Structures are given as structure tokens and as C-alpha cells.
PDB file of C-alpha atoms and ligand atoms in Angstrom:
ATOM      1  CA  MET A   1     193.993 -25.955 184.955  1.00  0.00           C
ATOM      2  CA  ASN A   2     191.814 -23.496 182.999  1.00  0.00           C
ATOM      3  CA  ASN A   3     188.278 -22.602 183.897  1.00  0.00           C
ATOM      4  CA  ILE A   4     186.702 -23.828 180.689  1.00  0.00           C
ATOM      5  CA  LEU A   5     184.577 -26.916 181.209  1.00  0.00           C
ATOM      6  CA  THR A   6     185.007 -29.427 178.405  1.00  0.00           C
ATOM      7  CA  ILE A   7     181.973 -31.610 177.764  1.00  0.00           C
ATOM      8  CA  ALA A   8     182.162 -34.685 175.530  1.00  0.00           C
ATOM      9  CA  MET A   9     178.879 -35.060 173.675  1.00  0.00           C
ATOM     10  CA  PRO A  10     177.870 -38.203 171.800  1.00  0.00           C
ATOM     11  CA  LYS A  11     177.100 -37.696 168.131  1.00  0.00           C
ATOM     12  CA  GLY A  12     173.992 -39.400 166.829  1.00  0.00           C
ATOM     13  CA  ARG A  13     170.738 -40.245 168.479  1.00  0.00           C
ATOM     14  CA  ILE A  14     171.567 -39.082 172.034  1.00  0.00           C
ATOM     15  CA  PHE A  15     172.845 -35.700 170.841  1.00  0.00           C
ATOM     16  CA  GLU A  16     169.516 -34.011 170.227  1.00  0.00           C
ATOM     17  CA  GLU A  17     168.021 -35.024 173.564  1.00  0.00           C
ATOM     18  CA  ALA A  18     171.205 -34.035 175.403  1.00  0.00           C
ATOM     19  CA  ALA A  19     171.298 -30.603 173.704  1.00  0.00           C
ATOM     20  CA  ASP A  20     167.622 -30.141 174.542  1.00  0.00           C
ATOM     21  CA  LEU A  21     168.305 -30.961 178.198  1.00  0.00           C
ATOM     22  CA  LEU A  22     171.201 -28.470 178.346  1.00  0.00           C
ATOM     23  CA  ARG A  23     169.022 -25.756 176.819  1.00  0.00           C
ATOM     24  CA  LYS A  24     166.270 -26.470 179.347  1.00  0.00           C
ATOM     25  CA  ALA A  25     168.941 -26.089 182.034  1.00  0.00           C
ATOM     26  CA  GLN A  26     169.448 -22.555 180.660  1.00  0.00           C
ATOM     27  CA  TYR A  27     172.699 -23.138 178.822  1.00  0.00           C
ATOM     28  CA  GLN A  28     172.766 -20.713 175.891  1.00  0.00           C
ATOM     29  CA  LEU A  29     173.769 -22.976 173.042  1.00  0.00           C
ATOM     30  CA  PRO A  30     174.032 -21.358 169.616  1.00  0.00           C
ATOM     31  CA  PRO A  31     171.419 -22.429 167.019  1.00  0.00           C
ATOM     32  CA  GLU A  32     174.118 -23.875 164.740  1.00  0.00           C
ATOM     33  CA  PHE A  33     175.100 -26.234 167.579  1.00  0.00           C
ATOM     34  CA  ASP A  34     172.743 -28.926 166.304  1.00  0.00           C
ATOM     35  CA  GLU A  35     173.620 -28.628 162.621  1.00  0.00           C
ATOM     36  CA  SER A  36     177.366 -28.103 162.728  1.00  0.00           C
ATOM     37  CA  ARG A  37     179.871 -30.640 161.473  1.00  0.00           C
ATOM     38  CA  LYS A  38     182.549 -29.134 163.683  1.00  0.00           C
ATOM     39  CA  LEU A  39     183.989 -31.523 166.245  1.00  0.00           C
ATOM     40  CA  ILE A  40     185.002 -28.828 168.723  1.00  0.00           C
ATOM     41  CA  LEU A  41     182.441 -26.179 169.574  1.00  0.00           C
ATOM     42  CA  ASP A  42     183.223 -23.357 171.955  1.00  0.00           C
ATOM     43  CA  VAL A  43     180.492 -21.512 173.808  1.00  0.00           C
ATOM     44  CA  PRO A  44     182.577 -18.718 175.369  1.00  0.00           C
ATOM     45  CA  ASN A  45     179.755 -16.973 177.229  1.00  0.00           C
ATOM     46  CA  GLU A  46     179.077 -20.230 179.114  1.00  0.00           C
ATOM     47  CA  GLN A  47     182.781 -21.024 179.517  1.00  0.00           C
ATOM     48  CA  ILE A  48     182.114 -24.390 177.928  1.00  0.00           C
ATOM     49  CA  ARG A  49     183.840 -26.295 175.157  1.00  0.00           C
ATOM     50  CA  PHE A  50     181.973 -29.191 173.583  1.00  0.00           C
ATOM     51  CA  ILE A  51     183.754 -32.005 171.850  1.00  0.00           C
ATOM     52  CA  LEU A  52     181.661 -34.256 169.644  1.00  0.00           C
ATOM     53  CA  ALA A  53     182.619 -37.894 169.865  1.00  0.00           C
ATOM     54  CA  LYS A  54     181.317 -41.284 168.824  1.00  0.00           C
ATOM     55  CA  PRO A  55     179.085 -42.534 171.674  1.00  0.00           C
ATOM     56  CA  MET A  56     181.402 -45.470 172.346  1.00  0.00           C
ATOM     57  CA  ASP A  57     184.366 -43.053 172.702  1.00  0.00           C
ATOM     58  CA  VAL A  58     182.892 -40.469 175.100  1.00  0.00           C
ATOM     59  CA  ALA A  59     184.143 -42.280 178.209  1.00  0.00           C
ATOM     60  CA  THR A  60     187.643 -42.556 176.689  1.00  0.00           C
ATOM     61  CA  TYR A  61     187.909 -38.763 176.374  1.00  0.00           C
ATOM     62  CA  VAL A  62     186.640 -38.319 179.927  1.00  0.00           C
ATOM     63  CA  GLU A  63     188.870 -41.031 181.396  1.00  0.00           C
ATOM     64  CA  HIS A  64     191.939 -39.448 179.798  1.00  0.00           C
ATOM     65  CA  GLY A  65     190.948 -36.021 181.117  1.00  0.00           C
ATOM     66  CA  VAL A  66     190.720 -34.275 177.736  1.00  0.00           C
ATOM     67  CA  ALA A  67     187.051 -33.841 178.553  1.00  0.00           C
ATOM     68  CA  ASP A  68     186.030 -32.984 182.120  1.00  0.00           C
ATOM     69  CA  VAL A  69     182.571 -34.461 181.785  1.00  0.00           C
ATOM     70  CA  GLY A  70     180.667 -36.438 179.204  1.00  0.00           C
ATOM     71  CA  ILE A  71     177.290 -37.830 178.311  1.00  0.00           C
ATOM     72  CA  ALA A  72     177.385 -41.568 177.798  1.00  0.00           C
ATOM     73  CA  GLY A  73     174.818 -44.319 177.463  1.00  0.00           C
ATOM     74  CA  LYS A  74     174.651 -46.835 180.313  1.00  0.00           C
ATOM     75  CA  ASP A  75     175.157 -49.511 177.646  1.00  0.00           C
ATOM     76  CA  VAL A  76     178.630 -48.128 176.920  1.00  0.00           C
ATOM     77  CA  MET A  77     179.412 -47.858 180.641  1.00  0.00           C
ATOM     78  CA  LEU A  78     178.396 -51.481 181.212  1.00  0.00           C
ATOM     79  CA  GLU A  79     180.462 -52.686 178.285  1.00  0.00           C
ATOM     80  CA  GLU A  80     183.739 -51.000 179.174  1.00  0.00           C
ATOM     81  CA  GLU A  81     185.054 -50.492 182.668  1.00  0.00           C
ATOM     82  CA  ARG A  82     186.233 -46.903 182.958  1.00  0.00           C
ATOM     83  CA  ASP A  83     187.917 -44.863 185.623  1.00  0.00           C
ATOM     84  CA  VAL A  84     185.233 -42.157 185.669  1.00  0.00           C
ATOM     85  CA  TYR A  85     182.488 -41.151 188.068  1.00  0.00           C
ATOM     86  CA  GLU A  86     178.917 -41.668 186.967  1.00  0.00           C
ATOM     87  CA  VAL A  87     177.214 -38.785 188.742  1.00  0.00           C
ATOM     88  CA  LEU A  88     173.750 -38.404 187.251  1.00  0.00           C
ATOM     89  CA  ASP A  89     171.117 -40.421 185.438  1.00  0.00           C
ATOM     90  CA  LEU A  90     169.972 -37.970 182.778  1.00  0.00           C
ATOM     91  CA  LYS A  91     166.906 -40.123 182.047  1.00  0.00           C
ATOM     92  CA  ILE A  92     167.193 -39.451 178.325  1.00  0.00           C
ATOM     93  CA  SER A  93     167.518 -41.848 175.391  1.00  0.00           C
ATOM     94  CA  GLU A  94     165.606 -44.547 177.213  1.00  0.00           C
ATOM     95  CA  CYS A  95     165.949 -47.965 175.684  1.00  0.00           C
ATOM     96  CA  HIS A  96     166.934 -51.455 176.787  1.00  0.00           C
ATOM     97  CA  LEU A  97     169.366 -54.198 176.008  1.00  0.00           C
ATOM     98  CA  ALA A  98     167.779 -57.403 174.801  1.00  0.00           C
ATOM     99  CA  VAL A  99     168.405 -60.801 173.320  1.00  0.00           C
ATOM    100  CA  ALA A 100     166.610 -61.181 169.997  1.00  0.00           C
ATOM    101  CA  GLY A 101     166.384 -63.638 167.155  1.00  0.00           C
ATOM    102  CA  LEU A 102     164.188 -65.115 164.472  1.00  0.00           C
ATOM    103  CA  PRO A 103     160.839 -66.368 165.821  1.00  0.00           C
ATOM    104  CA  GLY A 104     160.286 -70.066 166.395  1.00  0.00           C
ATOM    105  CA  VAL A 105     163.849 -71.131 165.766  1.00  0.00           C
ATOM    106  CA  LYS A 106     164.962 -74.054 167.911  1.00  0.00           C
ATOM    107  CA  ILE A 107     168.617 -73.759 168.771  1.00  0.00           C
ATOM    108  CA  THR A 108     170.315 -77.124 168.952  1.00  0.00           C
ATOM    109  CA  ASP A 109     173.961 -76.022 168.998  1.00  0.00           C
ATOM    110  CA  VAL A 110     175.924 -76.585 172.185  1.00  0.00           C
ATOM    111  CA  ALA A 111     177.268 -73.038 171.941  1.00  0.00           C
ATOM    112  CA  PRO A 112     174.918 -70.918 169.819  1.00  0.00           C
ATOM    113  CA  LYS A 113     176.413 -67.873 168.118  1.00  0.00           C
ATOM    114  CA  VAL A 114     175.471 -64.468 169.471  1.00  0.00           C
ATOM    115  CA  ALA A 115     176.268 -61.337 167.459  1.00  0.00           C
ATOM    116  CA  THR A 116     176.610 -58.059 169.324  1.00  0.00           C
ATOM    117  CA  LYS A 117     178.276 -54.681 169.705  1.00  0.00           C
ATOM    118  CA  TYR A 118     178.495 -55.493 173.428  1.00  0.00           C
ATOM    119  CA  PRO A 119     180.668 -58.621 173.817  1.00  0.00           C
ATOM    120  CA  ASN A 120     181.350 -58.095 177.528  1.00  0.00           C
ATOM    121  CA  VAL A 121     177.721 -57.441 178.441  1.00  0.00           C
ATOM    122  CA  ALA A 122     176.590 -60.409 176.355  1.00  0.00           C
ATOM    123  CA  SER A 123     179.250 -62.768 177.770  1.00  0.00           C
ATOM    124  CA  SER A 124     178.440 -61.960 181.365  1.00  0.00           C
ATOM    125  CA  TYR A 125     174.686 -62.145 180.737  1.00  0.00           C
ATOM    126  CA  PHE A 126     174.862 -65.643 179.252  1.00  0.00           C
ATOM    127  CA  ARG A 127     177.385 -66.741 181.902  1.00  0.00           C
ATOM    128  CA  GLU A 128     174.895 -65.680 184.592  1.00  0.00           C
ATOM    129  CA  GLN A 129     172.185 -67.653 182.775  1.00  0.00           C
ATOM    130  CA  GLY A 130     174.484 -70.682 182.737  1.00  0.00           C
ATOM    131  CA  GLU A 131     174.399 -70.733 178.939  1.00  0.00           C
ATOM    132  CA  GLN A 132     177.411 -71.393 176.802  1.00  0.00           C
ATOM    133  CA  VAL A 133     177.559 -69.169 173.710  1.00  0.00           C
ATOM    134  CA  GLU A 134     180.027 -68.056 171.083  1.00  0.00           C
ATOM    135  CA  ILE A 135     180.190 -64.269 170.852  1.00  0.00           C
ATOM    136  CA  ILE A 136     180.662 -62.602 167.472  1.00  0.00           C
ATOM    137  CA  LYS A 137     181.576 -58.925 167.729  1.00  0.00           C
ATOM    138  CA  LEU A 138     180.027 -56.579 165.152  1.00  0.00           C
ATOM    139  CA  ASN A 139     180.100 -52.788 164.985  1.00  0.00           C
ATOM    140  CA  GLY A 140     176.563 -52.089 163.793  1.00  0.00           C
ATOM    141  CA  SER A 141     173.547 -53.362 161.858  1.00  0.00           C
ATOM    142  CA  ILE A 142     173.499 -56.249 164.320  1.00  0.00           C
ATOM    143  CA  GLU A 143     170.023 -57.317 163.170  1.00  0.00           C
ATOM    144  CA  LEU A 144     171.573 -58.502 159.931  1.00  0.00           C
ATOM    145  CA  ALA A 145     173.421 -61.367 161.628  1.00  0.00           C
ATOM    146  CA  PRO A 146     170.513 -63.809 162.193  1.00  0.00           C
ATOM    147  CA  LEU A 147     169.001 -62.947 158.820  1.00  0.00           C
ATOM    148  CA  ILE A 148     172.025 -64.103 156.878  1.00  0.00           C
ATOM    149  CA  GLY A 149     173.061 -66.970 159.125  1.00  0.00           C
ATOM    150  CA  LEU A 150     176.005 -65.361 160.880  1.00  0.00           C
ATOM    151  CA  ALA A 151     174.461 -65.799 164.332  1.00  0.00           C
ATOM    152  CA  ASP A 152     171.571 -67.591 166.051  1.00  0.00           C
ATOM    153  CA  ARG A 153     170.763 -64.650 168.280  1.00  0.00           C
ATOM    154  CA  ILE A 154     171.765 -61.050 168.871  1.00  0.00           C
ATOM    155  CA  VAL A 155     172.272 -58.874 171.921  1.00  0.00           C
ATOM    156  CA  ASP A 156     171.450 -55.297 171.050  1.00  0.00           C
ATOM    157  CA  ILE A 157     169.734 -52.069 172.007  1.00  0.00           C
ATOM    158  CA  VAL A 158     165.985 -51.936 171.473  1.00  0.00           C
ATOM    159  CA  SER A 159     164.442 -48.486 171.456  1.00  0.00           C
ATOM    160  CA  THR A 160     161.198 -48.297 169.493  1.00  0.00           C
ATOM    161  CA  GLY A 161     161.450 -51.940 168.430  1.00  0.00           C
ATOM    162  CA  ARG A 162     161.131 -50.908 164.792  1.00  0.00           C
ATOM    163  CA  THR A 163     164.443 -52.352 163.611  1.00  0.00           C
ATOM    164  CA  LEU A 164     163.566 -55.771 165.051  1.00  0.00           C
ATOM    165  CA  GLN A 165     160.058 -55.656 163.630  1.00  0.00           C
ATOM    166  CA  GLU A 166     161.045 -54.528 160.138  1.00  0.00           C
ATOM    167  CA  ASN A 167     163.602 -57.293 159.951  1.00  0.00           C
ATOM    168  CA  GLY A 168     161.245 -60.021 161.167  1.00  0.00           C
ATOM    169  CA  LEU A 169     163.031 -60.530 164.483  1.00  0.00           C
ATOM    170  CA  VAL A 170     161.527 -60.886 167.943  1.00  0.00           C
ATOM    171  CA  GLU A 171     162.743 -59.960 171.377  1.00  0.00           C
ATOM    172  CA  LEU A 172     163.481 -63.086 173.414  1.00  0.00           C
ATOM    173  CA  GLU A 173     164.903 -61.790 176.681  1.00  0.00           C
ATOM    174  CA  HIS A 174     165.088 -58.382 178.358  1.00  0.00           C
ATOM    175  CA  ILE A 175     168.585 -57.818 179.763  1.00  0.00           C
ATOM    176  CA  CYS A 176     168.407 -54.359 181.362  1.00  0.00           C
ATOM    177  CA  ASP A 177     167.055 -50.836 180.973  1.00  0.00           C
ATOM    178  CA  ILE A 178     169.373 -48.159 179.619  1.00  0.00           C
ATOM    179  CA  THR A 179     169.486 -44.361 179.906  1.00  0.00           C
ATOM    180  CA  SER A 180     172.220 -41.774 179.351  1.00  0.00           C
ATOM    181  CA  ARG A 181     174.462 -40.761 182.237  1.00  0.00           C
ATOM    182  CA  LEU A 182     176.602 -37.746 183.105  1.00  0.00           C
ATOM    183  CA  ILE A 183     180.131 -38.978 183.708  1.00  0.00           C
ATOM    184  CA  VAL A 184     183.010 -37.034 185.238  1.00  0.00           C
ATOM    185  CA  ASN A 185     186.782 -37.309 185.226  1.00  0.00           C
ATOM    186  CA  PRO A 186     187.928 -37.856 188.857  1.00  0.00           C
ATOM    187  CA  VAL A 187     190.625 -35.149 188.716  1.00  0.00           C
ATOM    188  CA  SER A 188     188.269 -32.613 187.121  1.00  0.00           C
ATOM    189  CA  TYR A 189     185.742 -33.451 189.812  1.00  0.00           C
ATOM    190  CA  ARG A 190     188.191 -32.087 192.383  1.00  0.00           C
ATOM    191  CA  MET A 191     189.713 -29.251 190.345  1.00  0.00           C
ATOM    192  CA  LYS A 192     186.526 -27.922 188.735  1.00  0.00           C
ATOM    193  CA  ASP A 193     184.129 -28.829 191.500  1.00  0.00           C
ATOM    194  CA  GLN A 194     182.145 -25.585 191.364  1.00  0.00           C
ATOM    195  CA  GLN A 195     181.500 -25.710 187.631  1.00  0.00           C
ATOM    196  CA  ILE A 196     180.634 -29.412 187.762  1.00  0.00           C
ATOM    197  CA  ASP A 197     178.373 -28.996 190.801  1.00  0.00           C
ATOM    198  CA  ASP A 198     176.619 -26.163 188.974  1.00  0.00           C
ATOM    199  CA  LEU A 199     176.098 -28.343 185.898  1.00  0.00           C
ATOM    200  CA  VAL A 200     174.824 -31.264 187.977  1.00  0.00           C
ATOM    201  CA  GLU A 201     172.481 -29.015 189.927  1.00  0.00           C
ATOM    202  CA  ARG A 202     171.043 -27.324 186.857  1.00  0.00           C
ATOM    203  CA  LEU A 203     170.515 -30.636 185.088  1.00  0.00           C
ATOM    204  CA  SER A 204     169.070 -32.305 188.197  1.00  0.00           C
ATOM    205  CA  ARG A 205     166.504 -29.565 188.502  1.00  0.00           C
ATOM    206  CA  ILE A 206     165.273 -30.285 184.985  1.00  0.00           C
ATOM    207  CA  ILE A 207     165.335 -34.053 185.362  1.00  0.00           C
ATOM    208  CA  GLY A 208     163.533 -33.778 188.683  1.00  0.00           C
ATOM    209  CA  GLY A 209     166.223 -35.661 190.539  1.00  0.00           C
ATOM    210  CA  VAL A 210     166.730 -32.974 193.224  1.00  0.00           C
TER     211      VAL A 210
HETATM  212  C1  LIG S   1     170.568 -49.104 167.350  1.00  0.00           C
HETATM  213  C2  LIG S   1     170.504 -50.553 167.751  1.00  0.00           C
HETATM  214  C3  LIG S   1     169.391 -51.086 166.897  1.00  0.00           C
HETATM  215  C4  LIG S   1     168.453 -49.895 166.761  1.00  0.00           C
HETATM  216  C5  LIG S   1     167.299 -50.029 167.702  1.00  0.00           C
HETATM  217  O1  LIG S   1     171.324 -49.021 166.195  1.00  0.00           O
HETATM  218  O2  LIG S   1     171.736 -51.199 167.544  1.00  0.00           O
HETATM  219  O3  LIG S   1     169.860 -51.485 165.641  1.00  0.00           O
HETATM  220  O4  LIG S   1     169.225 -48.740 167.115  1.00  0.00           O
HETATM  221  O5  LIG S   1     166.406 -48.954 167.606  1.00  0.00           O
HETATM  222  P1  LIG S   1     164.851 -49.189 167.380  1.00  0.00           P
HETATM  223  O6  LIG S   1     164.401 -50.195 168.389  1.00  0.00           O
HETATM  224  O7  LIG S   1     164.239 -47.836 167.631  1.00  0.00           O
HETATM  225  O8  LIG S   1     164.620 -49.641 165.970  1.00  0.00           O
HETATM  226  P2  LIG S   1     171.866 -47.647 165.638  1.00  0.00           P
HETATM  227  O9  LIG S   1     170.785 -46.919 164.927  1.00  0.00           O
HETATM  228  O10 LIG S   1     172.531 -46.894 166.740  1.00  0.00           O
HETATM  229  O11 LIG S   1     172.908 -48.086 164.537  1.00  0.00           O
HETATM  230  P3  LIG S   1     173.862 -49.330 164.382  1.00  0.00           P
HETATM  231  O12 LIG S   1     173.040 -50.405 163.725  1.00  0.00           O
HETATM  232  O13 LIG S   1     174.934 -48.831 163.502  1.00  0.00           O
HETATM  233  O14 LIG S   1     174.356 -49.742 165.727  1.00  0.00           O
END
């Protein structure tokens, strides 16, 4: 095993906050890091390789060991069971999972339709509530579903609440709070313990967890 630490970073909205956190932890990331369209970025002086993945795929790279560690939203971790260690709450990209829908709509169906990117989270939530629903899996723009009659409700991430508001939807139930987590491949955790401990320690200091 080499001594380069491979970190899977999520592209998109978590990326900026994660890069900011790493810089605060004194990792010397090149300025082009944030702008680049490259999917593999080496930072040789830090002995780090970054791979840029879709947020939903970060845990896949880590589970398969092609990335030693990764930054993944708790929403993704709840949705898919993965053989990885979740070692640190990075306390970034705070948001929550919620049930939402059009205001004042009475649902009379025996099994109302729920559109979501998170079918497992949604199924277990409604099961716990003792509610029967039909889950419709979508990959994005979930808020569209109630507007065009595809679903009665949605289960989705709410961050600022703007998407709900601008589409005339309201939050109906709060499911759980979400932040991003540092996840680690179990084998890497043993083989690259010093590098990973160093990363965890430096990040913890910034987050205020230690
Ligand atoms: C997420 C989520 C909501 C929106 C919430 O979508 O699915 O649509 O952000 O953010 P807000 O409360 O700040 O408006 P994302 O932008 O990741 O894109 P997607 O619709 O493709 O999932």
C-alpha cells in the first residue's frame, strides 16, 4: 500500500465548504482546486490525491477501497448501508430531511404517492409512522412531483427552504437533521492509521470536536 491518502470529495454544494474546512486545517490546496474540471487532483506536497465524485457515489469509492476516506452527507449514509466507518461529524452543509407537499391538500388515498431521491429513508420513515405509502424514486428536482401531479408528497433535503417556497410547497414533517461526515475504508483505517489520525485530528481541531 502506498503512502498517498486518497480522499473522495463530493462535487456540488458540499465541495466548497469541505475545501474551506481542509484549508482551515492547514492543508495547502492549490487555488485551481475549486475551479478545476479534473476528476483526479494530486496535491503531492500533502501526499494527498483527491477524487471528485457525485455525492451519492462517494461512499461507493470508499467502500471499494479506491478512496481511503471520503466526505459524504448523512443523507447518503442513511439511504445506503455501506461497509465504511463514519469517524467524524464535519458539521458542514447543515440541512434536514423533510416531508413536504402542497399546502392544504387533503390526502384521501389509501397509499399516497411519495416522490424522493431517498426511497429507503422515506420507506422506513413512513413505516415507523404506521403510514402506507407508494414510493416513487426520482433523481432530482423532486419539488416538481407534487406540482405536476406525480406525487402527493415528497421526501427531500431542505437547506434554506427556498426551493420549497419558490415552488409553493410547505414543509409538513421534519424527519432528521443532516450534516456531512468523514467516512473511512476499514482496511485503510488499519493500513494508513497515522495519516488518517492526522487528518481526523486536524479537522477535529477546526470543528471544535476535540
Ligand atoms: C437539493 C434538494 C432540494 C434543494 C433544497 O437539491 O433536493 O431540491 O437542494 O435546498 P434549499 O432548501 O436551499 O432550496 P439539489 O440542488 O442538490 O439538486 P437536485 O434537485 O438535482 O437534487
